[in-house]
Amino acid sequence: MLRTEGEQPPVIPRTSPRFYSSPAPCIPRDRECLDKLSANATSSAGMKEGLPPAYDIRDRTALKRRTTTKKTPQAPYADTTSTTPLVFVLSTGSDPFGAFQKFSTDMGMRDRVHSISLGQGQGPVAERMISNAKCKGDWVFLQNCHLAASWMMNLELIVANLGDEQGDPHQDFRLFLSSMPTPKFPVSVLQNSVKVTNEPPKGLKANVKKALIDMDADFYENHVLEQDWRTLLFGICMFHAIVQERKKFGPLGWNISYEFNDSDRECAMLTLQMFCAEGDIPWDALEYITSEITYGGRVTDMWDQRCLAAALKRVVSREALLEGHAYSPCGRYCTPRAPRLADARLHVDSLPDNEPPELFGMHDNANIAYERKETSALLQTLADVQPRSISTGGESPDQIVWRICETTLASIATHLDKAVTHESVWAVDERGQPHSRATALRHEAERYDALLALLHASLHNLQQAIKGEVLMSESLEEVYSALAAGRVPAMWHARAYNSLKSLGGWLRDLTLRVHFIEEWWKHGRAASSWLSGLFFPQALLTGALQAHARHHLLPIDELTFHFHVTGVFVSQDQVYAHNKSHKESVDLYGGLQVPDEGIIIHGLFIEAGRWDVGRGCLTDSLPGQTWALLPAVHVMAVVVGSGDGSGGDDAGSVRYEAPLYRTAARAGTLLTTGHSTNFVVPLMLPADQPPHFWILRGTALLTQLTD
């Protein structure tokens, strides 16, 4: 909000009848909680709808309101003078320079704009630019001031001396600045300037609305393709909004959160104009340039790149040009048959504020994770601003942490039990080489022993520090804080496997993992191996390829994986519980036997889908079910191009290449292969829908769930 100098901020009452008349936020469902608080915020702010007013620096009517004392976001230029700069406070994903360039063109100043992106050595250039523009009445735009922290004192002096003893600058002179929030930016410049923050619109409706506000009427209305042109333009606006709003679904939307901005949309529309100048639409070139370069240039994950291309084809395609085409099954979202830009804007105004997940190609269940995340963050914020009260009853923090240490030390083994070793652990093949799977087991055992040793050592040291026997070091302080908050200490994470679980779930999972490795060490490989229980699951899978290559005397790079879903569900929890109970032997693996070729793995989960055992294929999720267990999978090695690597028995059925990740975060450190450290391997699965359906769903496999 913009205020005049000396204007006081509005007084916000300490209590709000509407808020306090609402049910407690933790009682209703997440959706109800968000709706209630959104309605409360809208009412309190005096807004007619739950969307912020659209920002438009190009509002020409603002020039007639120079004398007004009420500042509006639509008219920032009207409040500037030759001695009052305009500061754009940047936010992630927003770039006001494109709108500024259009505005300067509208004002007839495009040829008199001098802009520079600040950085090392650019300060003197900016000073000369400002000095010349002051005399001529030109405009200067200094971008990214936060990147020139050492020059900010000079900027402060320049702004302070704009109206010096030599007289005011030329009346047409304007100084525009942009900067991310930083303590290095001069306070005096902020106090004596018009400040505008242009955050990316939140919600698909607001995003498309802003795109149409930024668009020129002539650009939209006049083209040789007529309605096809307007449909394609609207499709690009929808595509831009979709790729922006998929971020709210977290890893279901994008593995990595990308910061697309308005310049990407502008570039895509200019590319469209260039390709269609003669009245023809080169679809292949248009799709490739838009998805692989204009937007794809920001995408670093290969699975996100696949999703980006699929999202574009839904809204910018030959089918989209057909009259009556809708972007979603509900039919509410479609291209307006509007020859005028104003009518297209009215069409967008009529859209719902909250778009359904189906518009993104996602299941309604995707909203569950989104609403849960939003509500948790909101309630945590409310909790953080509440006054803290100190209770004199109950346990002290030291007592709580001590109890956690005692419980953990008693329940977690100090090392793997290797008193009995199965012959396969040290077995060699017919050529005298160690079995690759046995090598993987020994490496896993070494990693778990190191982790268990670290865990016990840190807890013992922490107990000594609590008693005052040793110094509470910085690392022990972090362990203390993590245990008190129910988190896994960073020290353990650094030595452990990928996991998003809280402390209790992590310790339970560690117990299962240690038991799995011990059973393998003592009794040899079981009928099915728990892939989720390994530090490095790729080692076990690659071992299957290596064993096949050695046995058949084939180069390993000529082999690939073939996955067959068995239809048998195996629970590692049940395996652990049965082994600990020492009851009579039962078939825990549903009749599965150790295969002669390859290995059988279990413990995988399907996110945004489920397995239909009857039909033997991937199918859509049930309402309210965000994940499902995948039956045990037989992994075999086959020669590349042999036709057996498709993943199922019916060669004519539809296949979906489902990526397998270690955790639900999906993102990790990007490798040179284009994959992340969180990625394991893709599985080709039979499916009852075409691949693009599952790609937009965000369907993937996980080795473990989050608590």
XYZ file of C-alpha atoms in Angstrom:
707
model
C 0.000 0.000 0.000
C 1.310 3.498 -0.879
C 0.912 6.344 1.641
C 1.665 10.055 1.436
C 4.420 11.500 3.589
C 3.190 11.846 7.164
C 0.154 9.641 6.594
C -0.255 7.155 9.427
C -0.931 3.485 8.803
C -4.506 2.359 9.424
C -5.330 1.167 12.903
C -6.044 -2.542 12.948
C -8.346 -3.610 15.801
C -6.947 -6.192 18.169
C -10.011 -8.329 17.728
C -12.087 -9.099 14.686
C -15.676 -10.206 15.254
C -15.732 -12.092 11.957
C -12.560 -14.002 12.797
C -13.562 -14.853 16.331
C -17.049 -15.850 15.273
C -15.475 -18.415 12.965
C -14.803 -21.917 14.200
C -11.300 -22.481 15.524
C -8.944 -22.914 12.537
C -7.721 -26.278 13.776
C -11.230 -27.761 13.945
C -12.558 -27.532 10.348
C -10.951 -29.222 7.405
C -8.046 -27.510 5.687
C -10.218 -26.166 2.861
C -12.740 -24.681 5.282
C -9.971 -23.095 7.293
C -8.461 -21.402 4.238
C -11.855 -20.218 2.986
C -12.787 -18.729 6.366
C -9.534 -16.843 6.739
C -9.603 -15.668 3.118
C -13.125 -14.303 3.610
C -12.023 -12.608 6.820
C -9.021 -10.976 5.138
C -11.153 -9.832 2.189
C -13.765 -8.279 4.474
C -11.195 -6.626 6.732
C -9.403 -5.071 3.753
C -12.661 -3.800 2.269
C -12.154 -5.702 -0.969
C -15.001 -6.921 -3.139
C -13.184 -10.100 -4.048
C -10.339 -12.134 -2.677
C -7.874 -10.921 -5.287
C -5.497 -7.964 -4.995
C -6.014 -5.081 -7.407
C -4.098 -5.544 -10.622
C -0.983 -3.434 -10.925
C -0.544 -1.433 -14.114
C 2.191 1.175 -14.384
C 0.805 2.056 -17.822
C -2.464 3.513 -16.471
C -2.573 6.720 -18.531
C -5.529 8.065 -16.513
C -3.163 8.279 -13.552
C -1.566 11.343 -15.135
C -4.746 13.286 -14.401
C -4.544 12.430 -10.704
C -1.247 14.103 -9.807
C -2.877 16.176 -7.070
C -4.644 13.307 -5.360
C -3.533 12.355 -1.848
C -4.756 8.791 -2.193
C -2.124 6.500 -3.584
C -3.208 3.611 -5.792
C -1.089 0.707 -7.004
C -2.383 1.312 -10.511
C -0.850 4.788 -10.685
C 2.693 4.812 -9.277
C 4.043 7.067 -12.024
C 1.629 9.862 -11.150
C 3.283 10.186 -7.754
C 6.834 10.600 -9.032
C 8.621 13.857 -9.803
C 12.011 14.764 -11.161
C 13.336 14.579 -7.583
C 11.199 11.660 -6.343
C 12.377 8.289 -7.664
C 10.221 5.205 -8.073
C 11.579 2.063 -6.412
C 10.419 -1.378 -7.526
C 10.842 -3.768 -4.600
C 11.492 -7.031 -6.405
C 10.116 -10.379 -5.361
C 11.013 -13.825 -6.597
C 9.475 -14.506 -9.980
C 8.573 -10.907 -10.831
C 10.283 -8.603 -13.309
C 8.776 -5.125 -13.793
C 11.145 -4.124 -16.584
C 8.958 -5.529 -19.354
C 5.934 -3.534 -18.188
C 8.172 -0.495 -17.751
C 9.367 -0.714 -21.354
C 5.784 -0.802 -22.616
C 4.887 2.119 -20.400
C 7.812 4.170 -21.711
C 6.628 3.445 -25.256
C 3.098 4.596 -24.399
C 4.523 7.790 -22.925
C 6.681 8.433 -25.988
C 9.865 8.011 -23.971
C 11.146 4.684 -25.290
C 14.083 6.288 -27.128
C 14.914 8.400 -24.094
C 15.186 5.554 -21.582
C 18.640 4.613 -20.324
C 18.847 1.405 -18.333
C 21.656 -0.553 -16.753
C 21.838 -3.636 -14.567
C 24.071 -2.758 -11.655
C 26.966 -4.901 -10.602
C 30.690 -4.733 -10.205
C 32.146 -1.697 -11.967
C 28.786 -0.356 -13.193
C 28.483 2.450 -10.613
C 30.434 5.118 -12.556
C 28.477 4.266 -15.712
C 25.206 4.788 -13.817
C 26.441 8.121 -12.429
C 27.214 9.463 -15.909
C 23.857 8.187 -17.130
C 21.981 10.053 -14.388
C 24.032 13.225 -14.857
C 23.247 13.405 -18.581
C 19.565 12.484 -18.164
C 19.010 15.205 -15.534
C 19.873 17.853 -18.086
C 18.023 16.345 -21.053
C 14.880 15.193 -19.258
C 15.436 11.515 -20.030
C 14.544 8.511 -17.889
C 17.034 6.272 -16.091
C 16.291 2.768 -14.824
C 18.883 1.235 -12.496
C 18.125 -2.465 -12.210
C 19.150 -4.855 -9.426
C 20.540 -2.315 -6.982
C 21.026 -5.117 -4.451
C 23.908 -6.386 -6.583
C 25.866 -3.147 -6.086
C 25.947 -2.881 -2.296
C 29.264 -1.000 -2.299
C 27.775 1.718 -4.527
C 24.658 2.353 -2.435
C 26.247 5.260 -0.533
C 26.874 6.993 -3.858
C 23.254 6.392 -4.839
C 22.118 7.947 -1.565
C 24.099 11.109 -2.289
C 22.847 11.279 -5.885
C 19.192 11.084 -4.833
C 19.725 13.576 -2.004
C 21.283 16.072 -4.442
C 18.681 15.776 -7.199
C 17.283 19.136 -6.118
C 20.566 20.813 -5.219
C 21.616 24.445 -5.192
C 21.927 24.446 -8.976
C 18.185 23.942 -9.307
C 15.863 21.042 -9.956
C 16.533 18.627 -12.824
C 14.589 18.837 -16.055
C 10.898 18.382 -15.254
C 10.674 15.290 -17.479
C 13.577 13.535 -15.758
C 12.630 10.380 -13.853
C 14.751 7.924 -11.889
C 13.548 4.331 -11.574
C 15.233 1.790 -9.312
C 14.693 -1.916 -8.728
C 16.085 -3.990 -5.882
C 15.469 -7.110 -3.890
C 14.867 -6.420 -0.177
C 18.300 -5.830 1.352
C 19.598 -3.952 4.409
C 22.235 -2.348 2.171
C 19.657 -0.240 0.312
C 19.731 3.385 1.575
C 16.901 4.120 4.001
C 16.731 7.770 2.955
C 16.113 6.758 -0.664
C 13.247 4.523 0.418
C 11.731 7.261 2.565
C 11.819 9.817 -0.237
C 10.593 7.667 -3.105
C 7.457 6.007 -4.369
C 7.671 2.323 -3.551
C 5.974 -0.407 -5.553
C 6.140 -4.130 -5.012
C 4.955 -6.237 -7.896
C 4.684 -9.776 -6.586
C 3.669 -12.545 -8.990
C -0.111 -12.990 -9.020
C -1.342 -15.791 -6.802
C -3.896 -17.970 -8.514
C -4.522 -18.795 -12.150
C -7.258 -16.200 -12.559
C -5.068 -13.383 -11.250
C -2.168 -14.565 -13.394
C -4.137 -14.586 -16.652
C -5.775 -11.302 -15.707
C -2.388 -9.641 -15.299
C -1.225 -11.059 -18.632
C -4.190 -9.467 -20.414
C -3.629 -6.166 -18.607
C -0.025 -6.138 -19.818
C -1.134 -6.895 -23.385
C -1.776 -4.207 -26.004
C -5.221 -4.215 -27.582
C -3.796 -3.920 -31.097
C -1.491 -6.892 -30.495
C -4.464 -9.016 -29.432
C -7.138 -7.854 -31.874
C -5.387 -7.395 -35.219
C -3.720 -10.359 -36.903
C -4.122 -12.262 -40.136
C -5.062 -15.447 -38.214
C -7.965 -13.620 -36.534
C -9.643 -15.896 -33.950
C -6.922 -18.550 -34.179
C -4.395 -15.876 -33.227
C -6.418 -14.791 -30.211
C -6.888 -18.422 -29.177
C -3.146 -19.050 -29.322
C -2.403 -15.870 -27.378
C -4.886 -16.806 -24.684
C -3.438 -20.319 -24.645
C 0.044 -18.967 -23.942
C -1.358 -16.849 -21.111
C -3.053 -19.951 -19.708
C 0.124 -21.988 -20.118
C 2.162 -19.371 -18.282
C -0.360 -19.323 -15.444
C -0.433 -23.120 -15.265
C 3.342 -23.510 -15.022
C 3.378 -20.795 -12.364
C 0.571 -22.252 -10.283
C 1.767 -25.861 -10.423
C 4.327 -24.781 -7.822
C 1.663 -24.702 -5.135
C 1.318 -28.493 -5.337
C 4.951 -28.950 -4.323
C 6.773 -31.965 -5.805
C 3.547 -33.118 -7.481
C 3.719 -29.981 -9.607
C 7.459 -29.575 -10.138
C 10.390 -31.497 -8.716
C 12.201 -28.166 -8.446
C 10.468 -24.835 -7.863
C 11.265 -22.692 -10.910
C 10.913 -18.931 -11.037
C 9.190 -18.271 -14.349
C 8.422 -14.586 -14.833
C 6.595 -12.237 -17.166
C 9.528 -11.989 -19.554
C 9.074 -15.680 -20.396
C 5.461 -15.076 -21.364
C 6.375 -11.989 -23.386
C 9.092 -13.901 -25.226
C 6.685 -16.754 -25.991
C 4.113 -14.352 -27.448
C 6.714 -12.572 -29.575
C 7.936 -15.943 -30.826
C 4.357 -16.827 -31.728
C 4.011 -13.535 -33.595
C 7.222 -14.192 -35.528
C 6.222 -17.731 -36.526
C 2.673 -16.774 -37.546
C 3.449 -13.569 -39.416
C 2.539 -15.160 -42.772
C -0.674 -16.760 -41.553
C 0.704 -20.289 -41.098
C 1.250 -22.054 -37.758
C 4.436 -24.184 -37.641
C 3.329 -26.368 -34.735
C 6.504 -28.395 -34.295
C 8.739 -25.334 -34.193
C 6.327 -23.452 -31.948
C 6.089 -26.287 -29.431
C 9.823 -26.922 -29.415
C 10.909 -23.301 -29.010
C 8.327 -22.583 -26.310
C 8.754 -25.722 -24.206
C 12.445 -26.446 -24.756
C 13.946 -22.964 -24.954
C 11.697 -20.115 -23.817
C 10.457 -21.907 -20.708
C 12.630 -25.005 -20.838
C 15.755 -22.899 -20.508
C 14.918 -22.483 -16.830
C 14.151 -26.162 -16.248
C 17.031 -28.292 -14.999
C 15.253 -31.556 -14.158
C 14.549 -33.866 -17.118
C 11.267 -35.087 -15.598
C 10.098 -31.499 -15.152
C 11.005 -30.873 -18.787
C 8.749 -33.755 -19.758
C 5.919 -32.259 -17.705
C 6.442 -28.806 -19.231
C 6.041 -30.159 -22.765
C 2.892 -32.072 -21.794
C 1.363 -28.981 -20.166
C 1.970 -26.900 -23.298
C 0.244 -29.416 -25.576
C -2.940 -29.186 -23.488
C -3.454 -25.479 -24.160
C -1.462 -24.673 -27.317
C -2.351 -27.251 -29.948
C -4.479 -27.877 -33.011
C -7.276 -29.188 -30.788
C -7.299 -25.929 -28.828
C -8.289 -24.045 -32.005
C -11.541 -25.971 -32.301
C -14.640 -24.082 -31.233
C -15.915 -25.288 -27.883
C -12.553 -26.702 -26.810
C -12.100 -26.618 -23.033
C -8.881 -26.739 -21.058
C -10.397 -28.980 -18.388
C -13.150 -31.621 -18.193
C -15.441 -29.305 -16.201
C -15.770 -27.070 -19.290
C -15.537 -23.884 -17.230
C -12.142 -22.915 -18.598
C -12.067 -22.303 -22.342
C -10.861 -19.762 -24.876
C -13.161 -16.731 -25.099
C -14.535 -16.070 -28.577
C -13.801 -12.400 -27.972
C -12.616 -10.172 -30.844
C -11.845 -7.341 -28.379
C -9.296 -7.479 -25.581
C -11.735 -5.865 -23.163
C -14.166 -8.747 -23.677
C -11.401 -11.275 -23.001
C -10.653 -9.503 -19.731
C -14.316 -9.692 -18.761
C -14.251 -13.416 -19.506
C -11.334 -13.883 -17.118
C -13.110 -11.822 -14.453
C -15.971 -14.326 -14.559
C -13.714 -17.291 -13.728
C -13.675 -18.759 -10.200
C -11.040 -17.433 -7.812
C -9.919 -20.965 -6.901
C -9.127 -23.179 -9.859
C -9.677 -26.961 -9.626
C -6.681 -29.326 -9.823
C -8.110 -30.862 -13.001
C -7.147 -27.674 -14.833
C -3.522 -28.684 -14.271
C -4.244 -32.285 -15.238
C -4.080 -33.328 -11.589
C -6.352 -35.398 -9.356
C -8.537 -33.684 -6.760
C -6.324 -35.365 -4.165
C -3.564 -32.916 -5.109
C -5.466 -30.253 -3.205
C -5.160 -32.288 -0.008
C -1.393 -31.862 0.155
C -1.618 -28.213 -0.895
C -4.288 -27.303 1.645
C -2.515 -29.212 4.390
C 0.716 -27.331 3.663
C -0.998 -23.932 3.523
C -3.007 -24.534 6.683
C -0.007 -25.818 8.615
C 2.046 -22.778 7.620
C -0.806 -20.438 8.533
C -1.483 -22.007 11.910
C 2.228 -22.101 12.665
C 2.399 -18.375 11.939
C -0.545 -17.742 14.262
C 1.162 -19.814 16.929
C 4.452 -17.948 16.493
C 2.856 -14.549 17.170
C 1.120 -15.686 20.334
C 2.665 -14.597 23.654
C 4.932 -17.197 25.180
C 4.047 -18.425 28.655
C 6.451 -20.320 30.857
C 4.976 -23.334 32.585
C 6.338 -24.301 35.982
C 4.954 -27.826 35.773
C 6.027 -30.874 33.778
C 9.483 -31.777 32.524
C 12.241 -29.297 31.842
C 13.878 -29.255 28.382
C 16.924 -31.043 29.789
C 14.727 -33.778 31.235
C 12.864 -34.202 27.939
C 16.071 -34.493 25.902
C 17.610 -36.836 28.495
C 14.580 -39.112 28.276
C 14.789 -39.167 24.463
C 18.476 -40.078 24.698
C 17.780 -42.909 27.124
C 14.929 -44.314 25.032
C 16.915 -44.127 21.803
C 20.056 -45.694 23.270
C 17.991 -48.561 24.638
C 16.056 -49.241 21.414
C 18.717 -48.762 18.706
C 21.537 -51.280 18.309
C 25.117 -50.105 18.655
C 26.168 -52.098 15.593
C 24.912 -54.776 13.224
C 24.732 -58.292 14.617
C 27.138 -60.272 12.406
C 27.683 -63.206 14.776
C 26.330 -65.501 12.068
C 27.343 -64.945 8.452
C 25.618 -66.614 5.526
C 27.904 -68.220 2.975
C 26.578 -65.984 0.194
C 28.101 -62.894 1.836
C 31.616 -63.946 0.787
C 30.700 -66.216 -2.128
C 32.313 -65.825 -5.540
C 31.024 -66.661 -8.995
C 32.374 -69.243 -11.437
C 35.133 -66.820 -12.462
C 36.269 -66.222 -8.900
C 34.798 -62.719 -8.696
C 32.681 -61.619 -5.701
C 28.952 -61.579 -6.363
C 27.851 -58.012 -7.062
C 24.841 -58.303 -4.748
C 27.070 -59.560 -1.923
C 29.378 -56.602 -2.489
C 26.403 -54.251 -2.236
C 25.398 -55.898 1.058
C 28.855 -55.494 2.588
C 28.953 -51.818 1.635
C 25.501 -51.282 3.132
C 26.606 -52.990 6.359
C 29.603 -50.657 6.614
C 27.398 -47.599 6.187
C 24.912 -48.723 8.833
C 27.668 -49.541 11.314
C 29.112 -46.050 10.843
C 25.688 -44.449 11.330
C 24.911 -46.462 14.467
C 28.304 -45.611 15.945
C 27.758 -41.897 15.294
C 24.252 -41.983 16.765
C 25.350 -43.630 20.013
C 28.465 -41.482 20.380
C 26.532 -38.235 19.925
C 23.832 -39.243 22.423
C 26.388 -40.303 25.041
C 28.278 -37.033 24.584
C 25.045 -35.069 24.829
C 24.142 -36.738 28.108
C 27.554 -35.855 29.479
C 27.092 -32.256 28.342
C 23.676 -32.059 30.031
C 25.288 -33.277 33.266
C 28.038 -30.690 32.857
C 30.825 -33.211 32.493
C 31.870 -31.998 29.028
C 31.510 -28.750 27.124
C 28.272 -28.295 25.157
C 29.794 -27.799 21.710
C 28.010 -26.240 18.749
C 27.356 -29.652 17.190
C 25.943 -31.028 20.460
C 23.792 -27.917 20.810
C 22.293 -28.676 17.390
C 21.587 -32.275 18.428
C 19.967 -31.010 21.639
C 17.715 -28.542 19.774
C 16.741 -31.134 17.166
C 15.783 -33.767 19.744
C 13.771 -31.229 21.721
C 11.889 -30.257 18.545
C 11.344 -33.857 17.391
C 13.670 -33.496 14.399
C 16.506 -35.676 13.176
C 19.819 -33.943 14.007
C 21.749 -32.603 11.029
C 24.793 -34.568 12.217
C 22.870 -37.807 11.719
C 21.382 -36.712 8.398
C 24.848 -36.006 7.017
C 25.887 -39.620 7.651
C 22.517 -41.240 6.918
C 20.270 -41.967 3.952
C 17.754 -39.534 2.420
C 14.679 -39.171 4.615
C 11.984 -36.600 5.400
C 10.653 -38.367 8.473
C 10.407 -36.803 11.905
C 12.538 -38.169 14.736
C 10.106 -40.867 15.852
C 9.417 -42.124 12.331
C 13.102 -41.987 11.445
C 14.125 -44.118 14.434
C 11.383 -46.634 13.666
C 12.540 -46.769 10.043
C 16.160 -47.195 11.143
C 15.148 -50.169 13.298
C 13.508 -51.850 10.297
C 16.529 -51.142 8.105
C 19.013 -52.575 10.598
C 16.875 -55.703 10.978
C 16.659 -56.119 7.177
C 20.448 -55.932 6.736
C 21.034 -58.295 9.674
C 18.604 -60.892 8.290
C 20.232 -60.700 4.879
C 23.669 -61.103 6.464
C 22.597 -64.084 8.595
C 20.239 -65.973 6.292
C 21.092 -64.820 2.788
C 18.888 -63.054 0.288
C 15.155 -63.444 0.903
C 12.572 -64.080 -1.805
C 12.065 -60.325 -2.062
C 14.520 -57.574 -1.130
C 13.379 -54.415 0.631
C 14.772 -51.799 -1.753
C 13.709 -48.966 0.558
C 16.029 -50.265 3.285
C 19.239 -49.457 1.425
C 21.475 -46.404 1.571
C 22.166 -46.749 -2.136
C 19.374 -48.713 -3.852
C 20.978 -48.294 -7.280
C 23.762 -50.654 -6.175
C 21.360 -53.581 -5.788
C 19.706 -52.909 -9.148
C 22.995 -52.426 -10.962
C 24.197 -55.636 -9.322
C 21.425 -57.506 -11.125
C 22.660 -56.118 -14.451
C 26.254 -56.967 -13.616
C 25.414 -60.540 -12.583
C 23.505 -61.078 -15.835
C 26.335 -59.564 -17.889
C 28.939 -61.826 -16.269
C 26.841 -64.948 -16.558
C 25.981 -64.430 -20.230
C 29.283 -62.744 -21.207
C 27.577 -59.544 -22.357
C 28.733 -55.913 -22.102
C 26.766 -54.293 -19.284
C 26.058 -51.187 -21.373
C 24.035 -53.377 -23.770
C 21.617 -54.308 -20.976
C 18.613 -52.539 -19.534
C 15.970 -53.272 -16.910
C 12.731 -55.138 -17.438
C 10.145 -54.682 -14.671
C 7.287 -57.076 -14.037
C 4.827 -56.225 -11.254
C 3.985 -59.523 -9.544
C 0.687 -58.563 -7.932
C 1.912 -59.793 -4.502
C 2.033 -57.225 -1.696
C 4.904 -57.597 0.781
C 5.035 -55.593 4.021
C 8.407 -55.104 5.684
C 6.632 -54.228 8.940
C 5.014 -57.657 8.942
C 8.342 -59.324 8.156
C 9.966 -57.518 11.089
C 7.104 -58.238 13.499
C 7.057 -61.941 12.596
C 10.812 -62.384 12.950
C 10.809 -60.652 16.328
C 7.922 -62.772 17.581
C 9.864 -66.039 16.939
C 6.659 -67.748 15.843
C 6.453 -70.660 13.468
C 7.595 -69.945 9.959
C 4.906 -68.576 7.655
C 5.017 -67.435 4.050
C 5.624 -63.686 4.358
C 6.272 -63.257 0.649
C 3.012 -64.513 -0.847
C 4.525 -67.551 -2.527
C 7.410 -65.648 -4.112
C 10.682 -67.535 -4.508
C 14.241 -66.328 -5.021
C 14.371 -65.977 -8.830
C 17.021 -67.622 -10.978
C 17.337 -64.441 -13.037
C 17.203 -60.946 -11.568
C 15.812 -59.950 -8.187
C 12.409 -59.233 -6.648
C 12.041 -55.959 -4.763
C 9.288 -54.543 -2.550
C 8.584 -51.489 -0.413
C 7.717 -49.051 -3.216
C 4.824 -46.590 -3.066
C 2.817 -44.959 -5.851
C 2.128 -41.254 -5.470
C -0.805 -39.867 -7.494
C -1.947 -43.295 -8.652
C -2.554 -46.889 -7.553
C -2.070 -50.409 -8.845
C -5.071 -52.373 -10.106
C -4.170 -55.967 -9.240
C -7.062 -57.406 -11.232
C -6.120 -55.712 -14.487
C -2.400 -55.592 -13.746
C -1.935 -51.925 -14.562
C -1.568 -48.440 -13.154
C -4.892 -46.683 -12.584
C -6.132 -43.427 -11.067
C -6.165 -42.768 -7.331
C -9.201 -43.254 -5.146
C -10.703 -40.092 -3.613
C -8.755 -39.044 -0.544
C -5.927 -41.501 -1.210
C -2.712 -39.646 -2.006
C -0.523 -42.757 -2.183
C -0.821 -46.519 -2.603
C 1.461 -49.523 -2.160
C 3.000 -51.068 -5.266
C 3.178 -54.886 -5.308
C 6.550 -56.601 -5.380
C 8.400 -56.086 -8.660
C 10.561 -58.643 -10.465
C 13.574 -56.816 -11.919
C 15.373 -58.586 -14.755
C 18.167 -57.662 -17.137
C 17.435 -57.763 -20.872
C 19.342 -56.748 -23.967
C 18.542 -53.239 -25.158
C 16.111 -53.367 -28.067
C 15.057 -56.950 -27.434
C 11.457 -55.866 -26.847
C 11.403 -57.150 -23.273
C 12.192 -53.885 -21.566
C 8.732 -52.390 -21.803
C 7.778 -53.440 -18.332
C 4.824 -55.754 -18.810
C 3.558 -58.899 -20.439
C 1.187 -57.334 -22.963
C 3.363 -55.689 -25.596
C 0.379 -53.792 -26.993
C -0.690 -52.048 -23.801
C 0.014 -48.440 -22.864
C 3.190 -47.841 -20.835
C 4.101 -45.060 -18.462
C 7.715 -44.368 -17.548
C 7.411 -43.719 -13.817
C 10.452 -42.198 -12.091
C 11.412 -43.744 -8.749
C 12.585 -41.370 -6.011
C 13.979 -42.013 -2.560
C 11.761 -39.441 -0.825
C 8.618 -37.462 -1.580
C 10.698 -34.284 -1.987
C 11.880 -35.670 -5.362
C 14.400 -32.845 -5.709
C 18.041 -33.381 -4.868
C 21.473 -32.294 -6.004
C 21.471 -32.213 -9.793
C 23.953 -34.525 -11.489
C 25.537 -34.139 -14.919
C 23.153 -36.816 -16.228
C 20.180 -34.494 -15.685
C 18.948 -36.589 -12.760
C 19.035 -35.662 -9.083
C 20.610 -37.546 -6.198
C 17.058 -38.317 -5.068
C 16.325 -40.196 -8.288
C 16.835 -43.973 -8.465
C 15.581 -45.424 -11.753
C 12.565 -45.184 -14.105
C 10.097 -48.081 -14.197
C 8.018 -48.811 -17.287
C 4.561 -49.723 -15.998
C 1.413 -50.839 -17.850
C -1.275 -48.164 -17.472
C -4.913 -47.601 -18.364
C -4.302 -43.998 -19.497
C -1.837 -42.491 -21.995
C 1.529 -41.215 -20.691
C 0.619 -37.500 -20.733
C -2.215 -38.227 -18.282
C 0.236 -39.536 -15.662
C 2.877 -36.934 -16.462
C 0.474 -34.100 -15.636
C -0.788 -36.020 -12.604
C 2.756 -35.995 -11.265
C 2.632 -39.760 -10.810
C 5.862 -41.229 -9.462
C 7.179 -44.029 -7.265
C 8.769 -43.517 -3.842
C 10.920 -45.746 -1.674
C 9.525 -44.177 1.494
C 6.746 -41.907 2.692
C 6.889 -38.806 4.834
C 5.349 -39.023 8.293
